[in-house]
Structures are given as C-alpha cells and as structure tokens.
PDB file of C-alpha atoms in Angstrom:
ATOM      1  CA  UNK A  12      26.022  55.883 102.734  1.00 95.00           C
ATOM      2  CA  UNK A  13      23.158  58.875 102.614  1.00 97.00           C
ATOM      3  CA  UNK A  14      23.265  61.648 104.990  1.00 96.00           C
ATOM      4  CA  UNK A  15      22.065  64.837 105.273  1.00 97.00           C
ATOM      5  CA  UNK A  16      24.412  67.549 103.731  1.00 96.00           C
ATOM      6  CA  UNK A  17      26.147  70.017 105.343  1.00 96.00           C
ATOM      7  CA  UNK A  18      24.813  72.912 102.938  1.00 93.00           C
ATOM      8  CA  UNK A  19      28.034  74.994 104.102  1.00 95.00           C
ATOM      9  CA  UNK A  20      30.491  72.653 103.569  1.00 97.00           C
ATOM     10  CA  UNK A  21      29.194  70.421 101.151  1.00 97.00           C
ATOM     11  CA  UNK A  22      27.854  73.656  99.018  1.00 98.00           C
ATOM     12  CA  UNK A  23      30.672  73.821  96.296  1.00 98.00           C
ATOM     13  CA  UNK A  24      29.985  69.686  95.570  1.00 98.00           C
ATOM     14  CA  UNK A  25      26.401  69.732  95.698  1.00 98.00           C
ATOM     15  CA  UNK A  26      26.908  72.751  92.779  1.00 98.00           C
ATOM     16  CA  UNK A  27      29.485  70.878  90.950  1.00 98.00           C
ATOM     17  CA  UNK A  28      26.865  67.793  90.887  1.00 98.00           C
ATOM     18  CA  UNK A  29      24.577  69.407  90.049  1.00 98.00           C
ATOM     19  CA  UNK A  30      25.715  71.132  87.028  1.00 98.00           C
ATOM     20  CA  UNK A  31      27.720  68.101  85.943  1.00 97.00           C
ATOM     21  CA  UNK A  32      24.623  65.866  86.130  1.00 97.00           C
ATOM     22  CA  UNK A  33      22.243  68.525  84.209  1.00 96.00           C
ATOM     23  CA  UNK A  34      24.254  68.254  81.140  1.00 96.00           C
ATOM     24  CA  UNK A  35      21.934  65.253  80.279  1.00 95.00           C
ATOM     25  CA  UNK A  36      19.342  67.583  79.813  1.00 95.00           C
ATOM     26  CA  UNK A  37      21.244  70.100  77.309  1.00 96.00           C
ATOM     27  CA  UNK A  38      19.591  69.169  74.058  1.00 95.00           C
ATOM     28  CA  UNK A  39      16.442  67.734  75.510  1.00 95.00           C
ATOM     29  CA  UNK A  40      14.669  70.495  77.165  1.00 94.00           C
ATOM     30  CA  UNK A  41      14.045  73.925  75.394  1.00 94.00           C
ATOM     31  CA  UNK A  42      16.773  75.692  74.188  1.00 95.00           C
ATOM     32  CA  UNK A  43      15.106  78.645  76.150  1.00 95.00           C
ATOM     33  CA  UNK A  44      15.388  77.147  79.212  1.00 94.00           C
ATOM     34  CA  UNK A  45      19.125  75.658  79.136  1.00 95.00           C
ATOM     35  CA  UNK A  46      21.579  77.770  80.534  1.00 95.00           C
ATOM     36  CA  UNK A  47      25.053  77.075  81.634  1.00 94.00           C
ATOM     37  CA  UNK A  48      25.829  76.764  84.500  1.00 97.00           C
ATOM     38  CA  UNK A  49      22.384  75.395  84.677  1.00 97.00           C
ATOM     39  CA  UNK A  50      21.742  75.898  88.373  1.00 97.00           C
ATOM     40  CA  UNK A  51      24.198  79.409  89.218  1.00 98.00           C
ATOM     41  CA  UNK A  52      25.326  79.171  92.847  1.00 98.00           C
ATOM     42  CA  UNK A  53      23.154  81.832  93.906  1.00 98.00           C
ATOM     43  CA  UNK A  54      20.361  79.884  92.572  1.00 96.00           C
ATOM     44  CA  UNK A  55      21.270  77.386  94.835  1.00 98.00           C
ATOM     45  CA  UNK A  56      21.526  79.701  97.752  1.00 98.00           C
ATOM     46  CA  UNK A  57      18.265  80.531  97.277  1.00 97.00           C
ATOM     47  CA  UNK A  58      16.778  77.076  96.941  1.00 97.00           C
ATOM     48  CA  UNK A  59      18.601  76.578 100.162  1.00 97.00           C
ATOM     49  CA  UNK A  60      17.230  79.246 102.089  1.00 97.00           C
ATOM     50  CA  UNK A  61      13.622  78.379 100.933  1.00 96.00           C
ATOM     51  CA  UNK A  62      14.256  75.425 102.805  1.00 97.00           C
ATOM     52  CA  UNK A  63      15.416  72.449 100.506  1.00 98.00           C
ATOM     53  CA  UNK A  64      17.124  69.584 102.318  1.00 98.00           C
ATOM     54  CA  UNK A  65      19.705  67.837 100.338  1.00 98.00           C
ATOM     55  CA  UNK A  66      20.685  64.757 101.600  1.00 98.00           C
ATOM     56  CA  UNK A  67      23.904  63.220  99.826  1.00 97.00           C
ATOM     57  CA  UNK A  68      25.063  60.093  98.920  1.00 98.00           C
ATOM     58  CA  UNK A  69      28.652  58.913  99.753  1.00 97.00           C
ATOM     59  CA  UNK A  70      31.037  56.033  98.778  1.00 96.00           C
ATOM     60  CA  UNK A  71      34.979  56.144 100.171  1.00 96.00           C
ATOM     61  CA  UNK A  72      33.720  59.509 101.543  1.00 94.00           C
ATOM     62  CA  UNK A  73      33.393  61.340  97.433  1.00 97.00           C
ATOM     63  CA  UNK A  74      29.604  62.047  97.244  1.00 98.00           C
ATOM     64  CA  UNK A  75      28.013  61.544  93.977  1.00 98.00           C
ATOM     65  CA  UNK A  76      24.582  61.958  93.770  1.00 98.00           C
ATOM     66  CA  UNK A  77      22.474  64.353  95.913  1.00 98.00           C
ATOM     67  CA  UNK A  78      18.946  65.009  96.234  1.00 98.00           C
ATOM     68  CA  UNK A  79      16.494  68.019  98.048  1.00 98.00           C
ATOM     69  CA  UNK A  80      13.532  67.240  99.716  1.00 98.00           C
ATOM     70  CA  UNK A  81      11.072  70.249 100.554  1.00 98.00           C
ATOM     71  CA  UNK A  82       8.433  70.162 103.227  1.00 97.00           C
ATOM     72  CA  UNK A  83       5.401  72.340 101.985  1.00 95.00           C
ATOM     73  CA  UNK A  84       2.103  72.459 103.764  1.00 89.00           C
ATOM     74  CA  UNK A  85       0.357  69.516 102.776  1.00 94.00           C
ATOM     75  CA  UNK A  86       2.767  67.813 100.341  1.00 97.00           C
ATOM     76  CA  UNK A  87       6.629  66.573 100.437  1.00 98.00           C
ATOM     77  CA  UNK A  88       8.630  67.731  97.021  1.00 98.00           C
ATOM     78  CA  UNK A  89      11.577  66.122  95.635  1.00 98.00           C
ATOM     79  CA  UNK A  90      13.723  68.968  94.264  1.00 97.00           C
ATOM     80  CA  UNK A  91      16.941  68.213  92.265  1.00 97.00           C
ATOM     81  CA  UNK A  92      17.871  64.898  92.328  1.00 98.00           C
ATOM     82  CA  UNK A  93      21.538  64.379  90.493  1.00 98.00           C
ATOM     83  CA  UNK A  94      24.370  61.609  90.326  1.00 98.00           C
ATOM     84  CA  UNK A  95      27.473  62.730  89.094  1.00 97.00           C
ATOM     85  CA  UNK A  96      27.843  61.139  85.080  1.00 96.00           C
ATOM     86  CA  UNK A  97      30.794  58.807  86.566  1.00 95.00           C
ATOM     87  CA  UNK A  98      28.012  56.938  88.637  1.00 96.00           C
ATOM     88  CA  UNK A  99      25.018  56.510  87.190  1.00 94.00           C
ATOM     89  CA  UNK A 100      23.288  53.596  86.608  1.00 93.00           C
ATOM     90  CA  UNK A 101      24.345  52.249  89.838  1.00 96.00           C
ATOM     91  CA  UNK A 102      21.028  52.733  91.772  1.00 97.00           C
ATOM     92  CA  UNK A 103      21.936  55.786  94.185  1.00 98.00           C
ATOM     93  CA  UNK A 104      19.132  57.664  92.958  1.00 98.00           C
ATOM     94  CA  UNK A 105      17.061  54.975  93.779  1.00 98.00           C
ATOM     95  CA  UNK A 106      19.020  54.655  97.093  1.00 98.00           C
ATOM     96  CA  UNK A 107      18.684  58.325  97.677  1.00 98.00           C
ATOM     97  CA  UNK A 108      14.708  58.310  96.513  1.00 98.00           C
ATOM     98  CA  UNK A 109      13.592  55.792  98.478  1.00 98.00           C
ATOM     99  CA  UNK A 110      15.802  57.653 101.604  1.00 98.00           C
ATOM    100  CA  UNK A 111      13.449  60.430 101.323  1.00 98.00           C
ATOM    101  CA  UNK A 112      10.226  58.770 100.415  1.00 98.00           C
ATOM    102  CA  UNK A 113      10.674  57.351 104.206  1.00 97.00           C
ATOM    103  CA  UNK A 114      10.991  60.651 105.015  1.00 96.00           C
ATOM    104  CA  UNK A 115       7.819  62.216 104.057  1.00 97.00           C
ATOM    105  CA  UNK A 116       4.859  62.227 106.056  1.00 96.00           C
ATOM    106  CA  UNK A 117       2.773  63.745 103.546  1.00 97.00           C
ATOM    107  CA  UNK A 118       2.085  62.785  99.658  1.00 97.00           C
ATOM    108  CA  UNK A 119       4.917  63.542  97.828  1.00 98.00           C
ATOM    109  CA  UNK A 120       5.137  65.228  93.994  1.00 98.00           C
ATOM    110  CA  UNK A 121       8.055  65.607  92.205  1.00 98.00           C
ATOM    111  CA  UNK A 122       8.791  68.196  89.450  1.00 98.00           C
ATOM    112  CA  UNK A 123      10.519  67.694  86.350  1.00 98.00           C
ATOM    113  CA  UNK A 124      10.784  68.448  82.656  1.00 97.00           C
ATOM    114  CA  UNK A 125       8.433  66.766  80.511  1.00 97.00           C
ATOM    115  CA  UNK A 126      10.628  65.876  77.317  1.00 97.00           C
ATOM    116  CA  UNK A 127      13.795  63.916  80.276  1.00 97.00           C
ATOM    117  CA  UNK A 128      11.749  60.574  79.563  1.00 97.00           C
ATOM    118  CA  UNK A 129      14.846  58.947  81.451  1.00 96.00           C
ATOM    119  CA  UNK A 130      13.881  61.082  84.615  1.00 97.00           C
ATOM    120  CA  UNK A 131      10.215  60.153  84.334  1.00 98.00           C
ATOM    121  CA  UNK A 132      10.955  56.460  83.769  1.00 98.00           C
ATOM    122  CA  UNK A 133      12.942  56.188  86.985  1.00 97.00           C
ATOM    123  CA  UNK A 134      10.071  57.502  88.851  1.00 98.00           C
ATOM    124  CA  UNK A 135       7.663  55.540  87.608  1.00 98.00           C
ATOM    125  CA  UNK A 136       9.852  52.613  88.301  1.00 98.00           C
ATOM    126  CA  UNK A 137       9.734  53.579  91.681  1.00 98.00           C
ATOM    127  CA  UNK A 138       6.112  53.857  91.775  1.00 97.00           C
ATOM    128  CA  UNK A 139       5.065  57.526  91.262  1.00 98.00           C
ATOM    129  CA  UNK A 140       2.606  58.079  88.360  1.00 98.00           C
ATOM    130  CA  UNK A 141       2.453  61.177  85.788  1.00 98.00           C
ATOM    131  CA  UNK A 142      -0.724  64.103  86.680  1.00 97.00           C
ATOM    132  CA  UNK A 143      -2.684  65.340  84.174  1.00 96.00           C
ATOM    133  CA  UNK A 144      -1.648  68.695  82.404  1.00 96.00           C
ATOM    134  CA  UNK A 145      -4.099  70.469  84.624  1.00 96.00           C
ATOM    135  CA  UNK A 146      -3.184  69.144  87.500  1.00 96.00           C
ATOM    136  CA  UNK A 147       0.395  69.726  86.749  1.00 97.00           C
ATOM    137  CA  UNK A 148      -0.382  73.134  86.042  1.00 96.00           C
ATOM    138  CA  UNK A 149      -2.086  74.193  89.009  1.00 96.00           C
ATOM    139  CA  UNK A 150       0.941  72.377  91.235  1.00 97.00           C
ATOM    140  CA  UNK A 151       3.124  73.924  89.565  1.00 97.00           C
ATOM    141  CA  UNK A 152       1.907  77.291  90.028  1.00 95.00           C
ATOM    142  CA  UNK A 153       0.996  76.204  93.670  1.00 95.00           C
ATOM    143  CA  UNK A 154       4.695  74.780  95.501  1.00 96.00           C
ATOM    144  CA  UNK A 155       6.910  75.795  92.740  1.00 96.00           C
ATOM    145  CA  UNK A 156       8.336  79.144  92.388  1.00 93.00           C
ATOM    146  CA  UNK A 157       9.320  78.809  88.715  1.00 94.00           C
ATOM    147  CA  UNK A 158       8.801  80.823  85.187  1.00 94.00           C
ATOM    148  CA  UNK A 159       5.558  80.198  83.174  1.00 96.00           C
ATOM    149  CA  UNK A 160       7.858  78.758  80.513  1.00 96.00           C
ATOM    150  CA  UNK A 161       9.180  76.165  82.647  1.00 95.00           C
ATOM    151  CA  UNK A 162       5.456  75.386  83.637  1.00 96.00           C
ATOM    152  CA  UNK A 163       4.372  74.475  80.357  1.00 97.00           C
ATOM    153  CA  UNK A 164       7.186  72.401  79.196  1.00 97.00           C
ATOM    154  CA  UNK A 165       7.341  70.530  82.858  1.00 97.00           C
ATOM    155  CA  UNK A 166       5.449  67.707  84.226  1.00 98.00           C
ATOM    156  CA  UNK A 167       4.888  66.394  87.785  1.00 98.00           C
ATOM    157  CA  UNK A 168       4.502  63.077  89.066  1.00 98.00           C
ATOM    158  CA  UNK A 169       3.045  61.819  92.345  1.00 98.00           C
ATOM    159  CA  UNK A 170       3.237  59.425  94.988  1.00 97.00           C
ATOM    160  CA  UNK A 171       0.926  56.213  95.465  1.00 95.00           C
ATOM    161  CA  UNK A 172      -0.589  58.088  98.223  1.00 95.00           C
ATOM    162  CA  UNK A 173      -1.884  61.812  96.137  1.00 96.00           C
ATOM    163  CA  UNK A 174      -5.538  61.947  96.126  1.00 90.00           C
ATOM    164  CA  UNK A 175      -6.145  64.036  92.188  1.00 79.00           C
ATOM    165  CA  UNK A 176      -9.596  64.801  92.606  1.00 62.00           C
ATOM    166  CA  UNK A 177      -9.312  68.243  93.338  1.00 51.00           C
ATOM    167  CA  UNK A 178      -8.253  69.258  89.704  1.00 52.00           C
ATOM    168  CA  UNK A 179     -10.155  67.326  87.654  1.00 47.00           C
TER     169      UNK A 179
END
C-alpha cells in the first residue's frame, strides 16, 4: 500500500531506509562524496522543510521503500527514492514511481549519480530518458541545492513530457 508519510512519525524509518538502501552506492560513487551515515538526520530535516514529500510504501504495516517528490516552479523532482535491501527487486520502486508520476502536473526530472547504472536503468525502464551534460548541469544548478562536486559526477533524467530545447 503507498501513502503519504507522516514525516514526524515515520521520520526515524524513512532515515533508517534510507541509509540502509544507500549502501549500494558505497563503492560506486566517489569516494569524496560517500559518507556514512549517507543522508545525517538533519540532512533529512532539511530536505523536509524545503518541502520534499515522501510517500511510503507498506506491506503488513513495515514500510520498505520510500520516495520524495518536490514541487518546484515549473518541474516535479523525484528526490530519494530507496527500498530497504530485504525488498528489492520486488517492484515497489516501480510501484512507488509510477505513484508519483500520477502525481505531477508538471514535467518531471529526477537526479541521480551518474556511475549507479542500476538507478538509471530503472528509470529508463520506466520511460524517463538521460539529458545531456549541459543540460544536466544547468538543472542541476537550477532545482538542486547540492555541491559542485556532486554536479559533475551526477546525471538527470527526464520525463516523456520535458521539452530540452532550452539548453542546447
């Protein structure tokens, strides 16, 4: 079942998830950017006060996977989207993805790091498609509040319905 977290109550999982999930990417992305725990609670605080939804997904009321959505402007951003390792490859990701996809009135772009070819294979399979490095850049920079670092070794994929001609 998906619903819409209770950020109060359902902080402490939604942490736990996420920094159980992230240690796929412990290896993969630059060593500079890995640190444990990889998303610090007042990280998430702050991701929740700049107005990130998560939305969970439950089974026998134990949720394991979440996902953010962010409404920005003109664009809808899907901000960290983990299962927990026990449940993966089960298609709540999916579930939870396509949840929010009917959510968003506006094109949606999704951030993530450019050497997790798992991450960017699931969103292709679900019908997003990789932006060039200058586009990327100049999203990045433009709805993401994140270090230059992270910018360069990131990538962003978009929705069916993202016009690119503006950064060509």
């Amino acid at each position: 079942m998906i619903s819409r977290s209770n950020t109060i109550k359902d902080f402490d999982t939604i942490y736990e998830i996420i920094n159980d999930a992230s240690l796929a990417y412990k290896g993969i992305i630059p060593t500079d950017r890995w640190k444990e725990p990889y998303m610090p609670k007042e990280e998430l605080e702050t991701q929740i006060k700049e107005n990130v939804e998560f939305w969970n997904y439950k089974e026998n009321d134990e949720i394991l996977g979440v996902m953010g959505i962010q409404f920005k402007n003109d664009v809808t951003l899907i901000r960290h989207a983990y299962v927990r390792t026990i449940a993966r490859q089960k298609g709540i990701g999916g579930k939870l993805l396509e949840h929010l996809t009917n959510m968003a009135k506006t094109p949606i772009l999704i951030g993530t790091w450019r050497d997790a070819s798992w991450a960017i294979s699931f969103y292709k399979k679900h019908g997003f498609r990789l932006l060039s490095d200058v586009e990327k850049n100049h999203l990045l920079k433009m709805y993401w509040t994140i270090p230059e670092r992270q910018v360069e070794t990131s990538t962003v994929l978009a929705s069916k319905n993202w016009k690119s001609n503006h950064y060509k």
